[in-house]
Amino acid sequence: MSVSMEPESPGFVQLLTPEGEYVERSELSLDLTEDDHREFYRDLVLIRRIDTEATALQRQGELGLWAPLLGQEAAQVGSARALQAHDYVFPSYREHGVAWCRGVDPVELLRPFRGTSHGGWEPREKNFHLYTTSVGSQTLHATGYAMGVQRDGAESAVVVYFGDGAASQGDVNEAFTFASVFNAPVVFFCQNNQWAISEPLERQTRIPLHRRADGFGLPGVWVDGNDVLAVYAVTSWALRAAREGRGPTLIEAHTYRMGAHTTSDDPTRHRPAGELADWRLKDPIERVKSFLRKNRLAEADFFTAVEAESDDLADRIRKDCRDMADPEPLTLFDDVYAERHPLVEEERAKLADYLASFE
Amino acid sequence: MPQLKYWQAINQAMAEELERDPATCLLGEDVGAAGGAFGASAKLQERFGEWRVRDTPISEATIVGAALGASMSGLRPIVEVMFFDFMAVAMDQVVNQAAKISFMSAGKYHAPMVVRTMAGTGRGTGPQHGQNLEGWLAHVPGLKVVWASEPADAKGLLKSAIRDDDPVVVIESLALWSRRGEVPEDPDHLVPIGRAAIRRAGRDVTVVSWGAAVHRALAAAAELEPEVDVEVVDLRSLSPLDREGLFASVEKTGRLVVVHEAVGSFGPGAEIASLAADECFDALRAPVRRVTPPFAPVPFPPQLEKAYFPQVTDIVAAVRDVTRRAA
Ligand SMILES: Cc1ncc(C[n+]2csc(CCOP(=O)(O)OP(=O)(O)O)c2C)c(N)n1
Ligand SMILES: [Mg+2]
């Protein structure tokens, strides 16, 4: 896969209409194989299934909480598939689709939500960082990490995901400043899903978020976040700019949180009537399906096979989630410091004695 | 007296004070139409309008800093920081700004503002949503810090905080959110800041606590009955701290156990133990004991969380220990 795109391209980037029509853009050439298109579809379907399954598991009491990504599949798959294995990703807490593309096992993803782990996965193994729950603070880490990459002279780039709400944090705005001043190889990927819990976009900004980039001295790109091809194209462009020493980019992916903020939230209480229905017409998966069909890139047996694969995946997630081992109480004291700390060890010993008194 | 839940008492306190003083206003994330992430500001925007009850951008530092500025212009803002942990995002404004303005302006300015925040402790909220950082705040001259364990106090302390001319941090407990209790309807029901409450009178051991831990102290006292007669003191206010109340109880019982959900090391229990050692040395018949979480971050896993936060059995053991050791 390779992509070229001129940074000057104006306005909203969309390559695939909601009806699945491909829109030619002269400044933007996509070089994808037929397999690549089918793979996009498969990713989109599977991560939606992972998400649906996790939401169901929470409802059944198997998870303490879940933050659904429903509706944001294309923004996540399109951007994550543009990455190379050595690039590093800083997610917020909703990037389950990015995790999937990085090769994080969906069951590992459930661990912090089930409360069997403080983090969940080994962040360095897949170059996919832990989730961050202090809204926006990961943009700072991404900036610093990118400066480290820069010093190493590595060909890698860093991508950081955050939301429209997070864009109001001082941290995020300071990250833009730092990254711009130091020309850090980082892509700021904002999934503008129109909501921050109960607060609509208008509560965070009076101008489109991508236009803020100007004031910080970095390019701002506005892309249809429900269009996997457009997201893939602009992210590839921004990553290349980062790799080639041209510094950071802000990408605003225009998308929609079709589900709840988390399973503890009821979105019907704040969402205007009809909004969800409007966005359903722009569903990120349907348009790829139409595109595949119209262009005879996939036949019925392909769709059936993906469906079957998603059923198997769901079965495995359900089973492995329930089988997850609860951690031993003494693990409470593991890794508080890099090295042994006398007070931590003393308290570990105290708890061990106490637990032994029941035996 | 009507029975209200803890969160309803908070809601009622804000409604009454918004009604009483047009300078009072509320700002925070999701506090408007949504009525707060956990319902504490339900219906307030509907009643008092969008100017006075406003949803802000997600910017804790600015929420607190702007409240300070607003308080200097004559408003009396109440701000909500959704989780205690996120106070950390606003700490410069709390510690270096709000807490210092009176001192540095030689009293020309005060900061009649309230920062409400909620401890997520005990609900599987983990390392970044489950911390208790009251020690940080009570350590700062210029701030007042209160924490109610009962609905009536949740109302009375918050109302006092709103009427107070200094910056007051009001900490709430998610673990007590649905706890019911009798709450006075009196629109001037004020619980004085700096006065502890004796929740259970006893002769043998003083157990001092605040917030949700008070109820575990009470459960421990019930379990120890009649073997040990425990006095449970609910501090309610960490700054100012009711020294007289504390000393009177310790003088009476001669034994002190402090229970809190903040980490023990350099925690508020150390301050209380030291005060008691200084002032009640002759009365103390056993070393002061602290029952606190260990020196580790708050864990996610429920069984670990249980091992981490003080449980009734831990308090019972500590009380037995100080009674055994007594001369
Ligand atoms: C510092 C901080 N403040 C507040 C919160 C509570 N909170 C969690 S998610 C959220 C909304 C974030 O919205 P957005 O950035 O748009 O991301 P989305 O949830 O829509 O993906 C808020 C306010 C938090 N986790 N961290
Ligand atoms: Mg959002």
XYZ file of C-alpha atoms and ligand atoms in Angstrom:
713
model
C 0.000 0.000 0.000
C 1.271 3.485 -0.734
C -0.333 6.889 -0.895
C 0.470 10.337 -2.108
C -1.314 13.506 -1.170
C -0.472 17.145 -1.353
C -0.750 18.988 1.950
C -2.491 21.939 0.299
C -5.606 19.919 -0.485
C -8.466 22.075 0.675
C -11.503 21.183 2.681
C -12.984 17.947 3.663
C -11.295 14.783 2.469
C -13.672 12.047 1.428
C -12.888 9.257 -1.024
C -15.809 6.969 -0.439
C -19.304 8.422 -0.244
C -21.823 6.961 2.178
C -23.290 5.159 -0.846
C -19.974 3.504 -1.554
C -19.033 5.567 -4.638
C -15.334 6.194 -5.076
C -14.528 9.912 -5.542
C -11.394 10.617 -7.553
C -9.159 13.322 -6.163
C -6.349 14.470 -8.362
C -4.039 15.402 -5.512
C -4.504 12.058 -3.867
C -3.645 8.734 -5.353
C -4.427 5.563 -3.486
C -2.535 2.508 -4.428
C -4.390 -0.368 -2.853
C -4.765 -3.976 -3.960
C -8.109 -5.764 -4.095
C -6.994 -7.695 -1.042
C -6.341 -4.467 0.835
C -9.944 -3.408 0.277
C -11.268 -6.722 1.491
C -8.969 -6.556 4.513
C -10.363 -3.154 5.449
C -13.845 -4.602 5.378
C -12.815 -7.591 7.465
C -11.155 -5.356 10.094
C -14.192 -3.126 10.307
C -16.579 -6.018 10.796
C -14.399 -7.802 13.321
C -13.780 -4.800 15.531
C -17.437 -3.919 15.537
C -18.054 -7.451 16.686
C -15.410 -7.245 19.409
C -17.037 -4.051 20.597
C -20.578 -5.444 20.534
C -19.425 -8.518 22.395
C -17.645 -6.473 25.073
C -20.724 -4.302 25.549
C -22.800 -7.469 25.994
C -20.288 -8.898 28.462
C -20.543 -5.731 30.522
C -24.330 -6.025 30.533
C -23.974 -9.587 31.794
C -21.775 -8.418 34.656
C -18.578 -9.876 33.231
C -16.913 -6.482 32.776
C -17.003 -3.544 35.171
C -17.193 -1.027 32.361
C -16.779 -0.701 28.612
C -16.255 2.314 26.365
C -17.837 1.384 23.025
C -16.227 2.453 19.756
C -19.398 1.883 17.748
C -19.388 4.226 14.753
C -15.678 5.037 14.906
C -14.417 1.881 13.203
C -13.220 3.527 9.996
C -11.361 6.324 11.780
C -9.492 3.691 13.772
C -8.860 1.082 11.088
C -7.963 3.618 8.415
C -5.416 5.360 10.610
C -3.983 2.236 12.236
C -3.520 0.402 8.928
C -1.422 3.322 7.708
C 1.100 2.632 10.472
C 4.200 0.529 10.263
C 5.038 -1.992 12.953
C 7.817 0.173 14.383
C 5.613 3.248 14.760
C 4.352 3.884 18.274
C 0.738 4.557 19.249
C -0.645 6.413 22.250
C -4.385 5.679 22.537
C -7.024 7.281 24.750
C -9.440 4.650 26.133
C -11.671 3.908 23.131
C -9.117 2.760 20.561
C -10.077 -0.904 20.527
C -9.982 -0.897 16.733
C -6.470 0.491 16.693
C -5.482 -2.146 19.254
C -6.867 -4.826 16.965
C -4.875 -3.547 14.005
C -1.726 -3.463 16.137
C -2.253 -7.120 16.972
C -3.305 -6.746 20.604
C -5.461 -9.732 21.460
C -9.055 -8.592 22.078
C -9.146 -10.583 25.302
C -6.137 -8.686 26.640
C -8.021 -5.527 25.846
C -10.783 -6.600 28.217
C -8.472 -7.137 31.162
C -8.520 -3.642 32.684
C -12.269 -3.479 32.057
C -12.760 -6.775 33.871
C -10.408 -5.661 36.586
C -7.885 -8.433 36.241
C -5.025 -6.078 35.415
C -4.033 -2.458 35.946
C -2.934 -1.971 32.364
C -3.853 -4.936 30.201
C -1.183 -5.624 27.601
C 2.538 -5.287 27.136
C 2.720 -1.909 25.426
C 6.118 -2.385 23.820
C 5.380 -5.715 22.271
C 2.925 -4.236 19.780
C 4.010 -0.607 20.026
C 0.583 0.186 21.357
C 0.643 2.093 24.614
C -1.674 1.564 27.580
C -4.991 3.338 27.658
C -4.956 6.760 29.303
C -7.875 7.820 31.428
C -6.787 11.346 32.345
C -8.342 12.966 29.334
C -5.757 14.349 26.912
C -2.585 13.707 28.886
C -1.310 11.121 26.397
C -0.697 13.876 23.839
C 2.179 15.074 26.017
C 3.673 11.603 26.249
C 3.397 11.168 22.502
C 5.200 14.451 21.944
C 8.037 13.527 24.245
C 8.231 10.040 22.811
C 8.424 11.500 19.320
C 11.284 13.735 20.422
C 13.065 10.600 21.598
C 12.472 8.963 18.231
C 13.817 12.084 16.571
C 17.011 11.931 18.606
C 17.510 8.293 17.663
C 17.260 9.327 14.028
C 14.704 6.557 13.624
C 12.359 6.263 10.664
C 9.441 5.834 13.047
C 6.550 8.130 13.727
C 4.237 8.454 16.688
C 0.453 8.691 16.561
C -1.674 9.901 19.425
C -5.446 9.530 19.611
C -7.689 11.896 21.522
C -11.204 13.260 21.378
C -13.008 16.515 20.686
C -13.476 16.993 24.426
C -9.816 16.377 25.138
C -8.967 19.164 22.693
C -10.012 21.618 25.428
C -7.370 20.413 27.858
C -4.348 22.584 28.445
C -2.226 19.460 28.022
C -3.359 18.951 24.445
C -2.779 22.553 23.449
C 0.626 22.531 25.078
C 1.441 19.308 23.244
C 0.657 21.068 19.934
C 3.016 23.873 20.904
C 5.845 21.563 21.897
C 5.509 19.305 18.908
C 5.432 22.253 16.556
C 8.361 24.092 18.144
C 10.505 20.973 18.257
C 9.285 19.609 14.926
C 8.450 16.302 16.610
C 7.457 13.381 14.356
C 3.983 12.981 15.823
C 0.533 12.780 14.273
C -2.253 14.172 16.448
C -5.281 12.118 15.507
C -8.448 13.676 16.873
C -11.565 11.565 16.592
C -14.202 14.220 16.681
C -17.152 12.009 17.543
C -19.271 15.119 18.257
C -19.710 14.385 21.959
C -17.811 14.439 25.224
C -20.089 12.448 27.523
C -23.121 14.803 27.561
C -21.426 17.841 26.047
C -21.778 18.539 22.325
C -18.907 19.797 20.178
C -20.100 23.421 20.500
C -19.112 23.241 24.177
C -15.482 22.650 23.202
C -14.870 24.872 20.215
C -16.196 27.667 18.056
C -14.138 26.753 15.027
C -13.541 23.359 13.448
C -10.811 21.687 15.455
C -8.484 21.113 12.498
C -8.328 24.874 11.973
C -6.713 25.321 15.355
C -3.597 23.738 13.863
C -2.848 26.958 12.031
C -2.376 28.868 15.227
C 0.116 26.327 16.483
C 2.061 26.192 13.258
C 1.242 22.723 12.067
C -0.870 21.495 9.166
C -4.482 20.685 9.994
C -6.337 18.093 7.942
C -10.056 17.454 7.962
C -11.160 14.019 6.943
C -14.342 12.001 6.777
C -13.724 9.732 9.747
C -16.328 7.266 8.551
C -14.446 6.753 5.307
C -11.716 4.212 5.845
C -9.989 5.038 2.545
C -9.798 8.771 3.181
C -8.549 8.244 6.721
C -5.958 5.822 5.452
C -4.833 8.309 2.818
C -4.459 11.341 5.053
C -2.822 9.409 7.874
C -0.329 7.898 5.466
C 0.489 11.372 4.247
C 0.915 12.755 7.769
C 3.060 9.807 8.831
C 5.308 10.305 5.859
C 5.673 13.977 6.687
C 6.679 13.012 10.220
C 9.162 10.418 9.015
C 10.700 12.803 6.521
C 11.377 15.438 9.156
C 8.499 17.734 8.257
C 7.080 17.629 11.772
C 3.656 17.135 13.318
C 0.184 17.165 11.756
C -3.242 17.499 13.295
C -5.876 15.294 11.723
C -9.494 15.836 12.627
C -11.565 12.782 11.776
C -15.211 13.731 11.513
C -17.091 10.807 13.005
C -19.795 9.933 15.474
C -20.092 8.054 18.738
C -23.092 5.873 17.899
C -23.131 4.201 21.285
C -22.899 5.356 24.865
C -19.891 7.220 26.252
C -19.395 4.185 28.453
C -21.734 1.485 29.612
C -22.553 3.707 32.647
C -23.955 6.434 30.424
C -27.334 6.719 28.714
C -26.836 8.765 25.540
C -30.546 9.029 24.771
C -30.757 11.562 27.599
C -28.667 14.175 25.832
C -28.677 13.328 22.132
C -31.136 15.249 19.961
C -33.741 13.053 18.308
C -32.808 11.994 14.808
C -29.080 12.579 15.186
C -28.251 8.906 15.490
C -30.487 8.039 12.554
C -28.691 10.626 10.381
C -25.336 9.152 11.237
C -26.543 5.620 10.604
C -26.829 6.655 6.974
C -23.118 7.401 7.055
C -22.176 4.083 8.606
C -18.486 3.316 8.065
C -18.995 -0.361 7.287
C -21.961 -0.202 4.933
C -20.184 2.044 2.458
C -17.229 -0.317 2.157
C -19.600 -3.218 1.617
C -21.371 -1.333 -1.164
C -18.044 -0.380 -2.679
C -16.848 -3.994 -2.670
C -20.098 -5.170 -4.234
C -20.330 -2.475 -6.870
C -16.777 -3.048 -7.961
C -17.082 -6.816 -7.805
C -14.227 -7.011 -5.346
C -16.098 -9.499 -3.199
C -18.850 -12.052 -3.665
C -21.383 -13.464 -1.252
C -19.061 -16.204 -0.023
C -16.540 -13.584 1.133
C -19.143 -11.796 3.243
C -20.343 -15.102 4.667
C -16.805 -16.082 5.579
C -16.184 -12.788 7.394
C -19.457 -13.255 9.255
C -18.426 -16.750 10.312
C -15.026 -15.520 11.412
C -16.668 -12.838 13.518
C -18.918 -15.441 15.176
C -15.895 -17.550 16.073
C -14.075 -14.532 17.424
C -17.086 -13.611 19.551
C -17.261 -17.147 20.961
C -13.618 -17.056 21.875
C -13.876 -13.626 23.524
C -16.833 -14.727 25.632
C -15.110 -17.869 26.762
C -11.655 -16.428 27.389
C -13.103 -13.440 29.203
C -14.849 -15.685 31.715
C -11.744 -17.844 32.090
C -9.449 -14.952 32.938
C -7.577 -15.610 36.142
C -7.962 -13.235 39.057
C -4.619 -11.870 40.184
C -3.131 -12.911 43.523
C -3.497 -10.298 46.289
C 0.246 -9.879 46.714
C 0.593 -8.672 43.125
C -0.725 -5.430 44.593
C 2.901 -4.634 45.416
C 4.432 -5.606 42.089
C 6.097 -2.933 39.997
C 5.261 0.019 42.204
C 8.888 0.972 41.575
C 11.451 -0.237 39.082
C 13.529 -1.479 41.983
C 12.586 -2.830 45.359
C 11.408 -0.120 47.708
C 11.804 -0.923 51.406
C 8.383 0.351 52.469
C 6.585 -1.489 49.673
C 8.400 -4.706 50.576
C 7.606 -4.271 54.248
C 3.932 -3.890 53.466
C 3.999 -6.832 51.078
C 5.396 -8.952 53.893
C 2.726 -7.672 56.278
C -0.083 -8.629 53.908
C 1.540 -12.004 53.267
C 1.620 -12.711 57.015
C -1.941 -11.603 57.382
C -3.126 -13.827 54.530
C -1.125 -16.727 55.942
C -2.940 -16.332 59.264
C -6.095 -17.666 57.536
C -4.419 -20.841 56.328
C -37.335 14.893 58.791
C -37.242 13.806 55.165
C -34.949 10.983 54.128
C -32.573 11.847 51.322
C -29.776 10.068 49.587
C -26.265 11.476 49.890
C -26.307 12.805 46.317
C -29.764 14.292 46.778
C -28.525 16.161 49.829
C -25.713 17.648 47.725
C -28.240 18.557 45.073
C -30.521 20.192 47.605
C -27.673 22.190 49.147
C -26.736 23.630 45.770
C -30.353 24.329 44.838
C -30.951 26.213 48.083
C -27.782 28.248 47.833
C -28.356 29.088 44.160
C -31.818 30.222 45.195
C -30.558 32.212 48.154
C -27.707 34.115 46.538
C -27.752 35.195 42.893
C -23.945 35.477 42.984
C -23.703 31.711 43.359
C -23.075 29.726 40.211
C -22.003 26.210 39.260
C -19.560 25.192 36.594
C -18.031 21.914 35.506
C -18.105 19.097 32.991
C -21.541 17.589 32.344
C -23.109 19.527 35.233
C -25.720 21.224 33.025
C -28.451 19.404 31.149
C -26.988 16.042 32.123
C -27.162 17.020 35.784
C -23.663 15.815 36.604
C -21.881 12.601 35.793
C -23.563 11.051 38.845
C -26.633 13.235 39.187
C -25.503 15.702 41.861
C -26.640 18.720 39.847
C -29.835 17.183 38.472
C -32.377 19.784 37.298
C -30.304 22.761 38.459
C -29.715 24.126 34.988
C -33.391 23.822 34.193
C -34.167 25.844 37.277
C -31.396 28.451 37.345
C -30.539 28.804 33.683
C -27.501 28.215 31.546
C -25.612 31.240 32.752
C -25.533 30.160 36.357
C -25.280 26.419 35.812
C -22.923 25.833 32.975
C -21.191 23.030 31.188
C -17.599 23.942 30.556
C -15.038 22.677 28.100
C -12.969 19.798 29.486
C -10.314 21.944 31.113
C -9.950 21.402 34.854
C -7.140 23.921 35.297
C -9.271 26.575 33.659
C -12.425 25.584 35.492
C -10.721 26.189 38.831
C -8.660 29.172 37.674
C -11.657 30.865 36.075
C -13.672 30.247 39.215
C -10.981 32.024 41.167
C -11.146 34.963 38.774
C -14.934 34.952 38.929
C -14.818 34.909 42.713
C -12.624 38.012 42.625
C -15.255 39.751 40.506
C -17.974 39.140 43.075
C -19.378 35.757 42.112
C -19.413 32.764 44.422
C -18.618 29.866 42.130
C -19.031 26.206 42.921
C -16.955 24.102 40.588
C -17.089 20.394 40.088
C -14.021 18.301 39.315
C -15.490 14.979 38.266
C -13.039 12.693 40.083
C -10.676 13.452 42.958
C -7.767 12.229 40.833
C -8.353 15.028 38.316
C -7.728 17.642 40.970
C -4.150 16.952 39.982
C -4.827 18.616 36.616
C -5.969 21.770 38.430
C -3.397 21.785 41.209
C -1.554 24.956 40.231
C -4.802 26.892 40.400
C -5.808 25.294 43.681
C -2.478 25.422 45.472
C -0.555 28.370 44.042
C -3.473 30.599 43.161
C -6.737 30.120 45.062
C -4.984 29.241 48.322
C -2.674 32.245 48.114
C -4.800 35.146 46.965
C -5.931 36.357 50.366
C -2.408 36.228 51.801
C -0.701 37.856 48.860
C -3.274 40.597 48.391
C -3.115 41.389 52.098
C -6.755 40.424 52.377
C -7.902 42.718 49.565
C -9.153 39.654 47.759
C -10.659 36.472 49.070
C -11.633 33.437 47.087
C -15.191 32.571 48.116
C -15.261 29.503 45.923
C -15.981 25.831 46.401
C -14.323 22.975 44.596
C -16.488 19.868 44.803
C -14.864 16.625 43.881
C -15.656 12.980 44.303
C -13.584 10.042 45.476
C -14.330 6.993 43.329
C -12.834 4.695 45.958
C -14.192 1.212 46.424
C -15.920 0.956 43.054
C -13.271 -0.771 41.011
C -12.127 2.562 39.615
C -8.410 1.816 39.828
C -5.184 3.822 39.938
C -6.422 7.003 38.214
C -10.044 7.234 39.417
C -9.851 5.821 42.925
C -7.333 7.877 44.859
C -7.754 9.809 48.085
C -5.543 12.861 48.063
C -7.005 14.822 50.976
C -3.586 14.949 52.604
C -2.273 17.020 49.690
C -5.006 19.584 50.171
C -5.094 19.786 53.960
C -1.356 20.385 53.772
C -1.854 23.709 51.997
C -2.364 26.840 54.098
C -5.199 28.866 52.645
C -7.475 25.952 51.782
C -10.249 24.407 53.813
C -11.073 20.747 53.317
C -14.269 18.949 54.328
C -15.683 15.462 53.729
C -19.138 14.300 54.784
C -20.023 10.757 55.750
C -23.783 11.310 56.098
C -26.395 12.972 53.870
C -27.203 15.626 56.484
C -23.567 16.654 56.624
C -23.213 16.475 52.870
C -25.842 19.179 52.765
C -24.768 21.194 55.779
C -21.065 21.183 55.012
C -21.584 22.122 51.385
C -23.851 25.007 52.347
C -21.279 26.242 54.849
C -18.593 25.914 52.203
C -20.599 27.965 49.713
C -21.152 30.718 52.274
C -17.506 30.639 53.351
C -15.240 33.417 52.072
C -12.248 31.128 51.667
C -11.662 28.435 49.052
C -13.131 25.194 50.365
C -12.573 21.789 48.821
C -15.599 19.601 49.422
C -14.847 15.938 48.898
C -17.698 13.529 48.237
C -17.727 9.729 48.298
C -19.112 7.726 45.390
C -19.304 4.792 47.789
C -21.885 6.731 49.844
C -23.794 8.071 46.851
C -27.028 6.190 47.538
C -26.744 6.190 51.306
C -29.946 7.455 52.906
C -30.294 9.598 55.962
C -32.452 12.241 57.581
C -31.675 15.661 56.195
C -33.014 18.873 57.770
C -35.208 20.917 55.475
C -34.101 24.140 57.141
C -32.596 26.334 54.401
C -30.077 27.502 56.983
C -29.013 24.017 58.011
C -25.287 24.651 58.245
C -22.709 22.234 59.571
C -19.820 24.293 60.893
C -16.518 23.698 59.140
C -13.940 22.526 61.649
C -16.198 20.616 64.012
C -16.012 16.837 64.348
C -19.013 14.649 65.226
C -19.091 11.772 67.670
C -20.928 9.036 65.778
C -20.818 6.578 68.621
C -19.786 7.343 72.163
C -17.477 4.885 73.903
C -15.003 4.626 76.761
C -12.190 2.325 75.636
C -10.783 3.369 72.264
C -11.189 6.392 69.979
C -11.445 5.562 66.292
C -11.067 8.671 64.138
C -12.132 8.637 60.529
C -13.919 10.565 57.759
C -15.837 9.913 54.564
C -16.887 6.379 53.719
C -14.426 4.855 56.200
C -16.548 6.157 59.079
C -19.138 3.500 58.342
C -16.567 0.760 58.480
C -15.355 2.130 61.800
C -18.933 1.963 63.068
C -19.321 -1.595 61.835
C -16.093 -2.518 63.615
C -17.366 -0.879 66.804
C -20.565 -2.911 66.588
C -18.575 -6.080 66.111
C -16.370 -5.342 69.129
C -19.338 -4.733 71.384
C -19.417 -5.547 74.325
C -15.779 -6.640 74.468
C -14.483 -3.138 73.685
C -16.453 0.105 73.953
C -15.379 2.096 70.912
C -15.907 5.816 70.364
C -16.162 6.704 66.676
C -15.228 10.270 65.782
C -16.131 11.512 62.311
C -13.713 14.335 61.642
C -15.875 15.883 58.836
C -13.322 18.626 58.366
C -9.606 18.069 57.825
C -8.757 21.733 57.648
C -9.433 23.267 60.013
C -9.255 20.180 62.186
C -11.275 19.930 65.384
C -8.359 19.539 67.775
C -10.429 20.059 70.896
C -12.889 17.386 69.850
C -10.057 14.989 69.051
C -8.177 15.647 72.274
C -11.292 15.375 74.437
C -12.038 11.947 73.048
C -8.466 10.694 73.386
C -8.223 12.059 76.922
C -11.307 10.043 77.743
C -10.350 6.725 76.113
C -6.561 6.818 76.221
C -6.308 4.911 72.959
C -6.426 6.111 69.369
C -6.846 4.386 66.023
C -6.986 6.501 62.856
C -8.671 4.991 59.799
C -8.412 6.554 56.352
C -8.489 5.608 52.700
C -5.540 7.754 51.695
C -2.187 5.993 51.564
C -0.646 5.810 55.041
C 2.855 7.045 54.394
C 2.939 10.851 54.879
C -0.845 10.689 55.099
C -3.321 12.631 57.270
C -3.249 9.912 59.951
C 0.335 10.813 60.722
C -0.697 14.372 61.490
C -3.502 13.219 63.758
C -1.261 10.723 65.551
C 1.353 13.385 66.089
C -1.166 15.883 67.465
C -2.465 13.275 69.880
C 1.056 12.329 70.942
C 1.874 15.975 71.590
C -1.271 16.947 73.431
C -2.489 13.726 75.030
C 0.801 12.043 75.873
C -0.090 11.460 79.489
C -3.501 10.094 78.682
C -2.342 7.668 75.971
C -2.106 4.118 77.178
C -1.033 2.547 73.890
C 0.724 3.648 70.734
C -1.527 5.324 68.167
C -2.381 2.963 65.316
C -3.206 3.865 61.719
C -5.346 1.696 59.461
C -4.737 2.785 55.880
C -4.018 1.413 52.437
C -0.449 0.280 51.912
C 2.179 2.207 49.975
C 0.979 1.201 46.517
C -1.340 2.665 43.864
C -5.047 1.796 43.954
C -5.494 -1.541 42.169
C -8.261 -2.328 39.660
C -9.034 -5.955 40.533
C -11.892 -6.132 43.060
C -10.184 -8.650 45.346
C -7.039 -6.541 45.370
C -9.050 -3.430 46.018
C -10.557 -5.148 49.030
C -7.137 -6.085 50.326
C -5.976 -2.543 49.676
C -8.601 -0.386 51.396
C -9.182 -0.734 55.152
C -11.921 -3.244 55.890
C -13.921 -3.791 59.058
C -11.687 -6.714 60.028
C -8.590 -4.504 59.788
C -10.145 -1.942 62.098
C -11.251 -4.633 64.551
C -7.712 -6.018 64.599
C -6.194 -2.572 65.212
C -8.616 -1.812 68.036
C -7.912 -5.193 69.652
C -4.230 -4.505 69.311
C -4.329 -1.152 71.132
C -6.569 -2.575 73.846
C -4.261 -5.527 74.407
C -1.218 -3.340 74.601
C -2.784 -0.977 77.064
C -1.315 -0.608 80.470
C -8.698 14.971 33.259
C -10.030 14.325 33.119
N -11.146 15.068 33.269
C -12.365 14.499 33.156
C -12.489 13.170 32.904
C -13.855 12.543 32.784
N -14.097 12.203 31.371
C -13.830 10.978 30.898
S -14.094 10.859 29.257
C -14.613 12.455 29.151
C -15.058 13.011 27.841
C -13.995 12.981 26.813
O -14.530 13.340 25.583
P -13.701 13.237 24.240
O -12.329 13.743 24.471
O -14.494 13.854 23.169
O -13.540 11.676 23.983
P -14.692 10.594 23.713
O -15.085 10.071 25.054
O -15.785 11.243 22.987
O -14.028 9.519 22.929
C -14.555 13.059 30.411
C -14.956 14.449 30.694
C -11.303 12.420 32.764
N -11.329 11.107 32.531
N -10.095 13.012 32.853
Mg -15.770 12.993 21.824
